[in-house]
Amino acid sequence: MKESGGRRPLWPRPADGLWLLGSALVFAMIDTGLFLASGPSPGALGPYAPLVLQLVCDFSVVLLLRFPAQITSLLVVVALAMLASDLFSPGLLVPAVQPTLMTVPTITPVVLTQAARLMDRRRLLWLAGVLALLATRPWDPAWNTTPFGLLATALPVAISMYYEARRQLLRSLRDRADRAEREQHLLAEQARAEERRRLAGEMHDVVTHRLSLMVLHAGALGVTSADPAVRTAAEDIRREGVYALDELRDLVGVLRNGANTEPLAGSPATAPAPAPVGDPAGLVAESVAIGVATELSVTGDPGTVSPTIARTAYRVVQEALTNVRKHAPGSSAEVSLRYHPGGLDVRVTSTRGTRPPDPALAGSGSGAGLSGLRQRVELVGGRLEAGPAPAGGFSVGAILPAYVPTKEGLPR
């Protein structure tokens, strides 16, 4: 139930109001039946005074969830009035001939059961103790009042307190288990991050050093050699080495998860421009040159994605076309690049090969091309899908973001 006017609702949920009203009606019918069985009261307050008193207590339970202490206190007051009537003026507020062994309001067990989970323990024990005292009447113990009084007061409180303590314990254990699971997840993430940083450092220290030497030697060879063919080959080696260094720098930045290897979107470039990103059109041209009918479809603006994402897309196309040449000779392929504000969608679809693959060529790889490609795509925040195409053949697709997210949530 919603609050209105800044006031608390009577019931947290409509179902609570329904079962409270149902309980009130059930006990009202019970008290009415007991009153009819005992007959009208001869007291000065009228023949229906005992019934009215019980009905007031029965229907007060509707307000129990909002005013638990007040309703329990009302039962104490009514029980005192019933005791006074029984001792000094029989028939005034209780029937002259009691049809039951109850010496407190009939609704008392229901109220105490709910009050045990709604009130603080000290106040509950005080009120329940007074009701138990009035119900058992220890100053005049009898087998038909003392045990029944304990069953109507102390037993509901004890059972309800037990289940409330058990519920709180289970909730505490669940919270501790959830917290331990979150902490374990954080520790695992921290361990993975540390391992990525360690791998990034080793790659930077070892591979970068060797590639730098290769680029320097190739540059020196191109300057000192008098043979044009040697100079051309040296320049090709130097250019590919520069590409490899740039890609390695990019991969190391992704592994470190936060290294700013590229300028932020919309900010001026203050570092030297990275090496040019490979053009998928060149891969398509190479594929056509060796006899694989390949079509390229490009939509959108390539400038909407960062160089990191563009290089990742280039590797997806490169790996997919390589697999087509190795495993499906005689097939055709279609490369689709769709640039949009949210990133880049890449898909390479091939038909079924018309010739058996060359065993030497098909077995030349490591068998981990797609799994490594999947890891690379996931490192930049993308998703890779690979599997048989519906019309036959094979399909490789990747959904890539426009920029690589970092720990701080900034794009790269």
CSV table of C-alpha atoms in Angstrom, one decimal, residues 234-401:
chain,number,residue,atom,x,y,z
A,234,ALA,CA,64.4,-3.3,-45.7
A,235,GLU,CA,61.7,-0.6,-45.8
A,236,ASP,CA,59.0,-3.2,-45.9
A,237,ILE,CA,60.5,-4.9,-42.9
A,238,ARG,CA,60.8,-1.6,-41.0
A,239,ARG,CA,57.2,-0.6,-41.8
A,240,GLU,CA,55.8,-4.0,-40.6
A,241,GLY,CA,58.0,-3.8,-37.5
A,242,VAL,CA,56.6,-0.3,-36.8
A,243,TYR,CA,53.0,-1.7,-37.2
A,244,ALA,CA,53.9,-4.6,-34.9
A,245,LEU,CA,55.3,-2.2,-32.3
A,246,ASP,CA,52.2,0.0,-32.4
A,247,GLU,CA,49.9,-3.0,-32.1
A,248,LEU,CA,52.0,-4.4,-29.2
A,249,ARG,CA,51.8,-1.0,-27.5
A,250,ASP,CA,48.0,-1.1,-28.0
A,251,LEU,CA,47.7,-4.6,-26.6
A,252,VAL,CA,49.9,-3.9,-23.6
A,253,GLY,CA,47.7,-0.9,-22.8
A,254,VAL,CA,44.6,-3.0,-22.9
A,255,LEU,CA,46.2,-5.7,-20.7
A,256,ARG,CA,47.1,-3.0,-18.2
A,257,ASN,CA,43.5,-1.9,-18.3
A,258,GLY,CA,43.9,1.8,-18.0
A,259,ALA,CA,47.1,2.7,-19.8
A,260,ASN,CA,46.2,5.7,-22.0
A,261,THR,CA,47.8,4.6,-25.2
A,262,GLU,CA,45.4,6.7,-27.4
A,263,PRO,CA,44.0,10.2,-27.0
A,264,LEU,CA,40.5,10.5,-25.6
A,265,ALA,CA,37.6,11.1,-27.8
A,266,GLY,CA,37.2,14.8,-28.6
A,267,SER,CA,40.6,15.8,-27.1
A,268,PRO,CA,43.5,17.2,-29.1
A,269,ALA,CA,46.2,14.7,-29.9
A,270,THR,CA,49.3,15.5,-27.9
A,271,ALA,CA,51.2,12.4,-28.7
A,272,PRO,CA,52.7,11.3,-32.0
A,273,ALA,CA,50.1,9.7,-34.2
A,274,PRO,CA,50.1,5.9,-34.2
A,275,ALA,CA,51.0,3.8,-37.2
A,276,PRO,CA,48.2,3.6,-39.8
A,277,VAL,CA,45.6,1.0,-39.1
A,278,GLY,CA,45.5,-1.9,-41.6
A,279,ASP,CA,42.7,-1.5,-44.2
A,280,PRO,CA,40.3,-4.5,-44.5
A,281,ALA,CA,40.0,-3.6,-48.2
A,282,GLY,CA,43.7,-4.7,-48.6
A,283,LEU,CA,42.8,-8.1,-47.1
A,284,VAL,CA,39.9,-8.4,-49.5
A,285,ALA,CA,42.1,-7.5,-52.4
A,286,GLU,CA,44.7,-10.1,-51.3
A,287,SER,CA,41.9,-12.8,-51.0
A,288,VAL,CA,40.7,-12.0,-54.5
A,289,ALA,CA,44.2,-12.1,-55.9
A,290,ILE,CA,44.7,-15.7,-54.8
A,291,GLY,CA,41.4,-16.8,-56.3
A,292,VAL,CA,38.8,-16.5,-53.5
A,293,ALA,CA,35.8,-14.5,-54.7
A,294,THR,CA,35.4,-11.9,-51.9
A,295,GLU,CA,33.1,-9.0,-51.6
A,296,LEU,CA,33.4,-6.0,-49.2
A,297,SER,CA,30.5,-4.0,-47.9
A,298,VAL,CA,31.2,-0.9,-45.8
A,299,THR,CA,28.5,1.3,-44.3
A,300,GLY,CA,28.9,4.3,-42.0
A,301,ASP,CA,31.9,6.4,-41.1
A,302,PRO,CA,35.1,4.6,-40.1
A,303,GLY,CA,36.2,7.7,-38.1
A,304,THR,CA,33.6,6.9,-35.4
A,305,VAL,CA,35.8,4.2,-33.9
A,306,SER,CA,39.2,4.4,-32.2
A,307,PRO,CA,42.3,3.0,-33.8
A,308,THR,CA,42.3,0.2,-31.2
A,309,ILE,CA,38.9,-1.0,-32.3
A,310,ALA,CA,39.8,-0.6,-36.0
A,311,ARG,CA,42.9,-2.8,-35.5
A,312,THR,CA,40.8,-5.4,-33.7
A,313,ALA,CA,38.3,-5.4,-36.6
A,314,TYR,CA,41.2,-5.8,-39.0
A,315,ARG,CA,42.4,-8.9,-37.1
A,316,VAL,CA,38.9,-10.4,-37.1
A,317,VAL,CA,38.7,-10.0,-40.9
A,318,GLN,CA,42.3,-11.3,-41.4
A,319,GLU,CA,41.7,-14.4,-39.2
A,320,ALA,CA,38.4,-15.2,-40.9
A,321,LEU,CA,39.7,-14.9,-44.5
A,322,THR,CA,42.8,-16.9,-43.5
A,323,ASN,CA,40.6,-19.7,-42.3
A,324,VAL,CA,38.5,-19.5,-45.5
A,325,ARG,CA,41.7,-20.0,-47.6
A,326,LYS,CA,43.0,-22.8,-45.4
A,327,HIS,CA,39.8,-24.8,-44.8
A,328,ALA,CA,37.3,-24.0,-47.6
A,329,PRO,CA,39.1,-23.8,-51.0
A,330,GLY,CA,36.8,-23.0,-53.9
A,331,SER,CA,34.4,-21.0,-51.6
A,332,SER,CA,33.4,-17.4,-51.8
A,333,ALA,CA,33.3,-14.9,-48.9
A,334,GLU,CA,31.5,-11.7,-48.0
A,335,VAL,CA,33.0,-9.1,-45.6
A,336,SER,CA,30.6,-6.6,-44.0
A,337,LEU,CA,31.7,-3.6,-41.9
A,338,ARG,CA,28.9,-1.5,-40.3
A,339,TYR,CA,30.0,1.6,-38.5
A,340,HIS,CA,27.5,3.3,-36.2
A,341,PRO,CA,27.6,5.7,-33.2
A,342,GLY,CA,27.7,2.7,-30.8
A,343,GLY,CA,30.7,1.1,-32.4
A,344,LEU,CA,31.4,-1.4,-35.2
A,345,ASP,CA,29.8,-4.6,-36.4
A,346,VAL,CA,32.0,-7.0,-38.4
A,347,ARG,CA,30.9,-10.1,-40.1
A,348,VAL,CA,32.7,-12.4,-42.5
A,349,THR,CA,30.6,-15.1,-44.1
A,350,SER,CA,31.9,-17.9,-46.4
A,351,THR,CA,30.2,-20.5,-48.5
A,352,ARG,CA,30.9,-24.2,-48.4
A,353,GLY,CA,34.2,-25.1,-50.1
A,354,THR,CA,34.0,-27.0,-53.4
A,355,ARG,CA,37.4,-28.7,-53.0
A,356,PRO,CA,39.0,-30.6,-50.2
A,357,PRO,CA,41.5,-28.5,-48.2
A,358,ASP,CA,45.2,-29.0,-48.6
A,359,PRO,CA,46.3,-31.1,-45.5
A,360,ALA,CA,49.6,-29.3,-45.2
A,361,LEU,CA,48.0,-25.9,-45.3
A,362,ALA,CA,45.0,-26.8,-43.1
A,363,GLY,CA,47.4,-28.3,-40.4
A,364,SER,CA,49.8,-25.4,-40.4
A,365,GLY,CA,48.1,-23.4,-37.7
A,366,SER,CA,48.1,-23.8,-34.0
A,367,GLY,CA,44.3,-24.4,-33.7
A,368,ALA,CA,43.9,-21.5,-31.3
A,369,GLY,CA,43.2,-18.8,-33.8
A,370,LEU,CA,39.5,-18.2,-33.0
A,371,SER,CA,40.0,-18.6,-29.3
A,372,GLY,CA,42.8,-16.1,-29.3
A,373,LEU,CA,40.7,-13.8,-31.5
A,374,ARG,CA,37.8,-14.1,-29.0
A,375,GLN,CA,40.1,-13.1,-26.1
A,376,ARG,CA,41.4,-10.1,-28.1
A,377,VAL,CA,37.8,-9.0,-28.9
A,378,GLU,CA,36.7,-9.4,-25.3
A,379,LEU,CA,39.7,-7.4,-24.0
A,380,VAL,CA,38.4,-4.4,-25.9
A,381,GLY,CA,34.9,-4.9,-24.5
A,382,GLY,CA,33.4,-6.6,-27.6
A,383,ARG,CA,31.8,-10.0,-28.3
A,384,LEU,CA,32.7,-12.6,-30.9
A,385,GLU,CA,30.5,-15.1,-32.5
A,386,ALA,CA,31.7,-17.9,-34.8
A,387,GLY,CA,29.9,-21.0,-36.1
A,388,PRO,CA,28.3,-22.6,-39.2
A,389,ALA,CA,26.3,-20.3,-41.4
A,390,PRO,CA,22.6,-21.0,-41.9
A,391,ALA,CA,23.0,-21.5,-45.6
A,392,GLY,CA,26.2,-23.6,-45.3
A,393,GLY,CA,29.7,-22.5,-44.9
A,394,PHE,CA,31.0,-20.6,-41.9
A,395,SER,CA,30.4,-17.2,-40.3
A,396,VAL,CA,32.6,-15.1,-38.0
A,397,GLY,CA,31.1,-11.9,-36.5
A,398,ALA,CA,32.2,-9.4,-33.9
A,399,ILE,CA,30.3,-6.6,-32.1
A,400,LEU,CA,32.8,-4.0,-31.0
A,401,PRO,CA,32.4,-0.7,-29.1
